[in-house]
Short mmCIF file of C-alpha atoms in Angstrom, two decimals:
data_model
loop_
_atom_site.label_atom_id
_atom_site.label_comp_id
_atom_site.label_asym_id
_atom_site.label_seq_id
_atom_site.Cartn_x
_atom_site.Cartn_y
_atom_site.Cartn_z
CA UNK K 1 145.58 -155.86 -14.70
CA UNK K 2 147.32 -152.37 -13.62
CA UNK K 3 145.23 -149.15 -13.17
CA UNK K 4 145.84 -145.92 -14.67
CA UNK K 5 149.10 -145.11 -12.61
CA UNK K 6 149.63 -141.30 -11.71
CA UNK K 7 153.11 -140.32 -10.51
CA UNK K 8 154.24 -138.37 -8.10
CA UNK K 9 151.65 -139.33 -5.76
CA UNK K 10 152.50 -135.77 -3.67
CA UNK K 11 154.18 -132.94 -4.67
CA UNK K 12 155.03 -129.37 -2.51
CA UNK K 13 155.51 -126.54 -4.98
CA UNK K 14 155.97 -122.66 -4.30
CA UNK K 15 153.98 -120.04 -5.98
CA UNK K 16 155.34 -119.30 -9.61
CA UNK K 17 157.00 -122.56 -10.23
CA UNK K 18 156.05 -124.86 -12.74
CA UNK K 19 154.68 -128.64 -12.57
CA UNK K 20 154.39 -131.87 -14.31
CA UNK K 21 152.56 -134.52 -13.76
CA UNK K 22 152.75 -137.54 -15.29
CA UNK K 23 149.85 -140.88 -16.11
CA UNK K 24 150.12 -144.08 -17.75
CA UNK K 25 146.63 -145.81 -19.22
CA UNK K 26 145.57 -148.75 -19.02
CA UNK K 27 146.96 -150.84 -21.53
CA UNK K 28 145.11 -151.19 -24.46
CA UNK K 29 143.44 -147.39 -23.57
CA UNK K 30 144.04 -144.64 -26.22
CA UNK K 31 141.87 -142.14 -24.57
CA UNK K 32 143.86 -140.23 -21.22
CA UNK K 33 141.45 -137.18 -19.48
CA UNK K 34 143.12 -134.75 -16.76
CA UNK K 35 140.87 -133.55 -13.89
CA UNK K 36 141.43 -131.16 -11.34
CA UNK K 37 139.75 -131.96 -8.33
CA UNK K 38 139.31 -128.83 -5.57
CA UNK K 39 138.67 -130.48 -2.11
CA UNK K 40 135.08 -131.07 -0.70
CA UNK K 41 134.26 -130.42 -5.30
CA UNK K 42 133.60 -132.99 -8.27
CA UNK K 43 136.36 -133.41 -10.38
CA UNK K 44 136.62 -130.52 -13.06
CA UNK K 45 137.92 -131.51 -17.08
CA UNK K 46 141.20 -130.24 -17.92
CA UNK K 47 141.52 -131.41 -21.07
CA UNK K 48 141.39 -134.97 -23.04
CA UNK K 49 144.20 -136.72 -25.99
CA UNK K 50 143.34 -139.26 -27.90
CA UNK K 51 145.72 -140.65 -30.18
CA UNK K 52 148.20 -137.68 -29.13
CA UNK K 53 145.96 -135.27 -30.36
CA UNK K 54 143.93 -133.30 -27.91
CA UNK K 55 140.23 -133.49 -28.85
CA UNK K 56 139.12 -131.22 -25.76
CA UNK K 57 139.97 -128.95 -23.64
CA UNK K 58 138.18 -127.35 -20.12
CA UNK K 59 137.92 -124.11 -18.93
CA UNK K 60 141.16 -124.14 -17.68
CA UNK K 61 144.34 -121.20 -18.13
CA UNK K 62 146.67 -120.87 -20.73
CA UNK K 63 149.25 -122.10 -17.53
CA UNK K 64 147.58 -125.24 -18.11
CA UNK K 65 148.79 -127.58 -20.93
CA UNK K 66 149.17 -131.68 -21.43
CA UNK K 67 150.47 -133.92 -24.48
CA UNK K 68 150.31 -137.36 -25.38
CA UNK K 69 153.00 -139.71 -26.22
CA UNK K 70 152.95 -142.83 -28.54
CA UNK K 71 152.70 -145.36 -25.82
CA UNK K 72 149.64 -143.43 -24.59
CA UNK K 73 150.91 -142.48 -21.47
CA UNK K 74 150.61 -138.20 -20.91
CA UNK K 75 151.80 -135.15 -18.57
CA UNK K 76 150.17 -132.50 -17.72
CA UNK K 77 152.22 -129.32 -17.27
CA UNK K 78 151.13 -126.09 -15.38
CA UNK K 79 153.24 -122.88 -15.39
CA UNK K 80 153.51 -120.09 -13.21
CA UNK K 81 151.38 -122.21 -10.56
CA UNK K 82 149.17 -120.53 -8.22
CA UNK K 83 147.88 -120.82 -4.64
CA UNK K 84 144.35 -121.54 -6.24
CA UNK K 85 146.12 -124.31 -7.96
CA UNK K 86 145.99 -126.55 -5.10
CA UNK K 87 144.54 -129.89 -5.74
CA UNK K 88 143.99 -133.35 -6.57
CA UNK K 89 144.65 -133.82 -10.57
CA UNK K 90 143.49 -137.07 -11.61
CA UNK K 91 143.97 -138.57 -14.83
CA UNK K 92 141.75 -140.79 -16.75
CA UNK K 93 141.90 -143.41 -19.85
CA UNK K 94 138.72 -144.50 -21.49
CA UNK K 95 137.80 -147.31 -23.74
CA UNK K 96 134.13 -146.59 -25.11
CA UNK K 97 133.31 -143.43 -22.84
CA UNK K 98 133.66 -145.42 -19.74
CA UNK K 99 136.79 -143.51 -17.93
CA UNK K 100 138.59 -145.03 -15.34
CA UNK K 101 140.36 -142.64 -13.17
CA UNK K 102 144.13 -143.47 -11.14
CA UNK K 103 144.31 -142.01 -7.40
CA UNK K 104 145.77 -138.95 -8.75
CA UNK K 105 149.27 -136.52 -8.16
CA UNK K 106 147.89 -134.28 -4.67
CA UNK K 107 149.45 -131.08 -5.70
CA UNK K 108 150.20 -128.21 -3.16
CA UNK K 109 151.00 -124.56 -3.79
CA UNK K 110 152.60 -122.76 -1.17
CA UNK L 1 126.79 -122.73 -15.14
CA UNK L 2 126.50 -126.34 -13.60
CA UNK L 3 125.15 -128.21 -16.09
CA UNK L 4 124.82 -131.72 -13.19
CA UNK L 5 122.69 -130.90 -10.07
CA UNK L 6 123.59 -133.68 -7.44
CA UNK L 7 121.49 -134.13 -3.98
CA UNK L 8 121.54 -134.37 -1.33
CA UNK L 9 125.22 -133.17 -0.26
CA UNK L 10 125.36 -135.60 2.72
CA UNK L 11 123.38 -138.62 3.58
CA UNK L 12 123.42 -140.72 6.61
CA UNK L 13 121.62 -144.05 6.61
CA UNK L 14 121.26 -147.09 8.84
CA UNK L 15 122.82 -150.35 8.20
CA UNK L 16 120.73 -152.21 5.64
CA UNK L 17 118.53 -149.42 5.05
CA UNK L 18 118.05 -147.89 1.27
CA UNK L 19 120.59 -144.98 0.49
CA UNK L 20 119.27 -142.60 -2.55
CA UNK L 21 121.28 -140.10 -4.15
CA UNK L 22 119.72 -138.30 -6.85
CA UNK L 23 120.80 -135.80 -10.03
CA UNK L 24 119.45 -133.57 -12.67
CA UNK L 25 121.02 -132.28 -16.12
CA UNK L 26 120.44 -129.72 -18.39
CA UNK L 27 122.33 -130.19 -21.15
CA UNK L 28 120.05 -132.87 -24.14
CA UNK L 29 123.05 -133.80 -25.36
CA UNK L 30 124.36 -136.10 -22.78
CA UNK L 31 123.96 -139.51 -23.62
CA UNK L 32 125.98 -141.36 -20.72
CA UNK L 33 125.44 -141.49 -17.02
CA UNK L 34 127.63 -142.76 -14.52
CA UNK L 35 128.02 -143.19 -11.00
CA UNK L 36 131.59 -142.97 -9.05
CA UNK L 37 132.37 -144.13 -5.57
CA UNK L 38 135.69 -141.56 -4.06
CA UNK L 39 137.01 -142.88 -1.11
CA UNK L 40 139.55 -140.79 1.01
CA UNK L 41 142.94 -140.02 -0.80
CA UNK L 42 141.80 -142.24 -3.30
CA UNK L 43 140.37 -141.55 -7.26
CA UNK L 44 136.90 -141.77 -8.76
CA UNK L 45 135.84 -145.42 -9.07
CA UNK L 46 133.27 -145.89 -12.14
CA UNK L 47 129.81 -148.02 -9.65
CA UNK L 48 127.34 -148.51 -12.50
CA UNK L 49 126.34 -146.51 -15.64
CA UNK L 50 123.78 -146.18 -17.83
CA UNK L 51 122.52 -144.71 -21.44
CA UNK L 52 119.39 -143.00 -21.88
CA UNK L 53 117.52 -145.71 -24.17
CA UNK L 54 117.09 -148.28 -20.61
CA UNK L 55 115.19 -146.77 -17.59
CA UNK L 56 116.84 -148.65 -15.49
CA UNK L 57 119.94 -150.46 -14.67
CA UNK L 58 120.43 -153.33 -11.95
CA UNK L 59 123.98 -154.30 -10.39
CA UNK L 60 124.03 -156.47 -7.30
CA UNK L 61 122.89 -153.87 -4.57
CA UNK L 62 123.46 -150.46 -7.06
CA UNK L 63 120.58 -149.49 -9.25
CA UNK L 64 120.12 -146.85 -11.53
CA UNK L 65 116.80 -145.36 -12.59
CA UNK L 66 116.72 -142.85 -15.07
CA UNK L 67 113.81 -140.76 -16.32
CA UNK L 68 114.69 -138.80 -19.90
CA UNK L 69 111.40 -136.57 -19.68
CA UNK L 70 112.57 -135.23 -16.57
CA UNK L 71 116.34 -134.79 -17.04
CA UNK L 72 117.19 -136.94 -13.81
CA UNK L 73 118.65 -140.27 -12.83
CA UNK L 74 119.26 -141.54 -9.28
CA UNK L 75 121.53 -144.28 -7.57
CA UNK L 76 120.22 -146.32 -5.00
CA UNK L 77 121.99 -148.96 -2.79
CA UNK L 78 120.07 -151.60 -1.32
CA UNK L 79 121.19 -152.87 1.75
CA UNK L 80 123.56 -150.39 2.86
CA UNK L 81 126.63 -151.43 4.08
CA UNK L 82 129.08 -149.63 6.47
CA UNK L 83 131.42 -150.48 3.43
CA UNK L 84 129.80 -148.05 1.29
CA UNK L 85 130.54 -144.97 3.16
CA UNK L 86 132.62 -142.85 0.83
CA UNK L 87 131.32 -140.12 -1.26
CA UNK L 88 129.39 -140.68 -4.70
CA UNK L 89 129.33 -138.29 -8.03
CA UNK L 90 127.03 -138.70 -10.47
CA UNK L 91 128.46 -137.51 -14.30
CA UNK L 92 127.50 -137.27 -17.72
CA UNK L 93 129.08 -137.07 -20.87
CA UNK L 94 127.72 -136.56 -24.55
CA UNK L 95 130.01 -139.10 -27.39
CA UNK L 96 130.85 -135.76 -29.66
CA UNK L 97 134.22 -136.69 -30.42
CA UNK L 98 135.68 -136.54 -26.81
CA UNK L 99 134.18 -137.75 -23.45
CA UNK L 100 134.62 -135.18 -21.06
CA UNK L 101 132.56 -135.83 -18.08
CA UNK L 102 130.50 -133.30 -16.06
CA UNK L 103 130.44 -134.40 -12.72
CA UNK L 104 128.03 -133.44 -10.00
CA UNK L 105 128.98 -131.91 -6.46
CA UNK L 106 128.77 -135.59 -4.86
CA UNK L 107 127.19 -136.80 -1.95
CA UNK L 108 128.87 -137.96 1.61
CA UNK L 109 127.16 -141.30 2.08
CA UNK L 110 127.66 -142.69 5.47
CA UNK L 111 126.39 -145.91 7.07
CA UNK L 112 125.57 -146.30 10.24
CA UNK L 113 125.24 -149.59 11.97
#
């Protein structure tokens, strides 16, 4: 069975562009999660969809934002990026609260 | 304010030996634990998890105990394998409608023959 699959797997932005990331579930998986993950840190909630809707949402900037489309799969946008935004983002899809994560989109800000 | 305590932040333990990675919470309203393995350049795979109602929780070498009264739960990995070098989070969630997971700091297991 395929993982959650997170494209691009590396990306090289400059400081005020804007991002998106995109993640497909695992099938059958309603439930996608983003994470941020800060090197040497644990993974940090962005925000969760279920269903399309979002049904939470992390401490995260308004530069942050994420949707859901009918097949479940999601992208997660960020705006005006930062140098601080550097990191892994991972995304997640959950059946029953267990989440199962892909390898995640290693974003750069330069 | 971290809600998920996780220690120690590295661990080095001898091939076979007994590797223990504990955590604490604050928040009562969590009501799932898991444990992830990271591996370099790689995501968060879900080891083992557990709800609050068992004590403990047995799979092949991973083990979760978990003690409510105390707010902590600990992994432990018998027979430590140079395999399982990778770095370990614990989490918890609370099922209020969405599952967002609080992860600890994580540990850097590493095995040593």
């Amino acid at each position: 069975d395929a993982g959650v699959t997170q494209s691009p797997t590396h990306l090289i932005k400059t400081r005020g562009q804007h991002v998106t990331l995109r993640c497909s579930p695992i099938s059958g998986h309603k439930s996608v999660s983003w994470y941020q993950q800060v090197l040497g840190q644990g993974p940090q909630f962005i925000f969760q969809y279920y269903e399309k809707e979002e049904r939470g949402r992390g401490n995260f900037p308004d530069r942050f934002s994420a949707r859901q489309f009918p097949n479940y799969s999601s992208e997660l946008n960020v705006n005006a990026l930062l140098l601080g935004d550097s990191a892994l983002y991972l995304c997640a899809s959950s059946l029953e609260q267990s989440l199962h994560f892909g390898n995640g989109t290693r974003l750069t800000v330069t | 304010q971290q809600q998920v305590k996780q220690s120690p932040q590295s661990l080095i333990v001898q091939k076979g030996g007994i590797s223990i990675i504990n955590c604490a919470y604050e928040n009562t309203a969590f009501d799932y634990f898991p444990w992830y393995q990271q591996f370099p350049g790689k995501g968060p795979a879900l080891l083992i998890a557990i709800r609050p109602d068992v004590s403990e929780k047995k799979e092949g070498r991973f083990t979760i105990s978990f003690n409510k009264s105390a707010k902590q739960f600990s992994l432990h990995i018998m027979d430590s394998q140079p395999g399982d070098s990778a770095t370990y989070f614990c989490a918890a969630s609370s099922n209020f409608g969405n599952e967002k997971l609080t992860f600890g700091t994580g540990t850097r297991l590493t095995i040593i023959p």
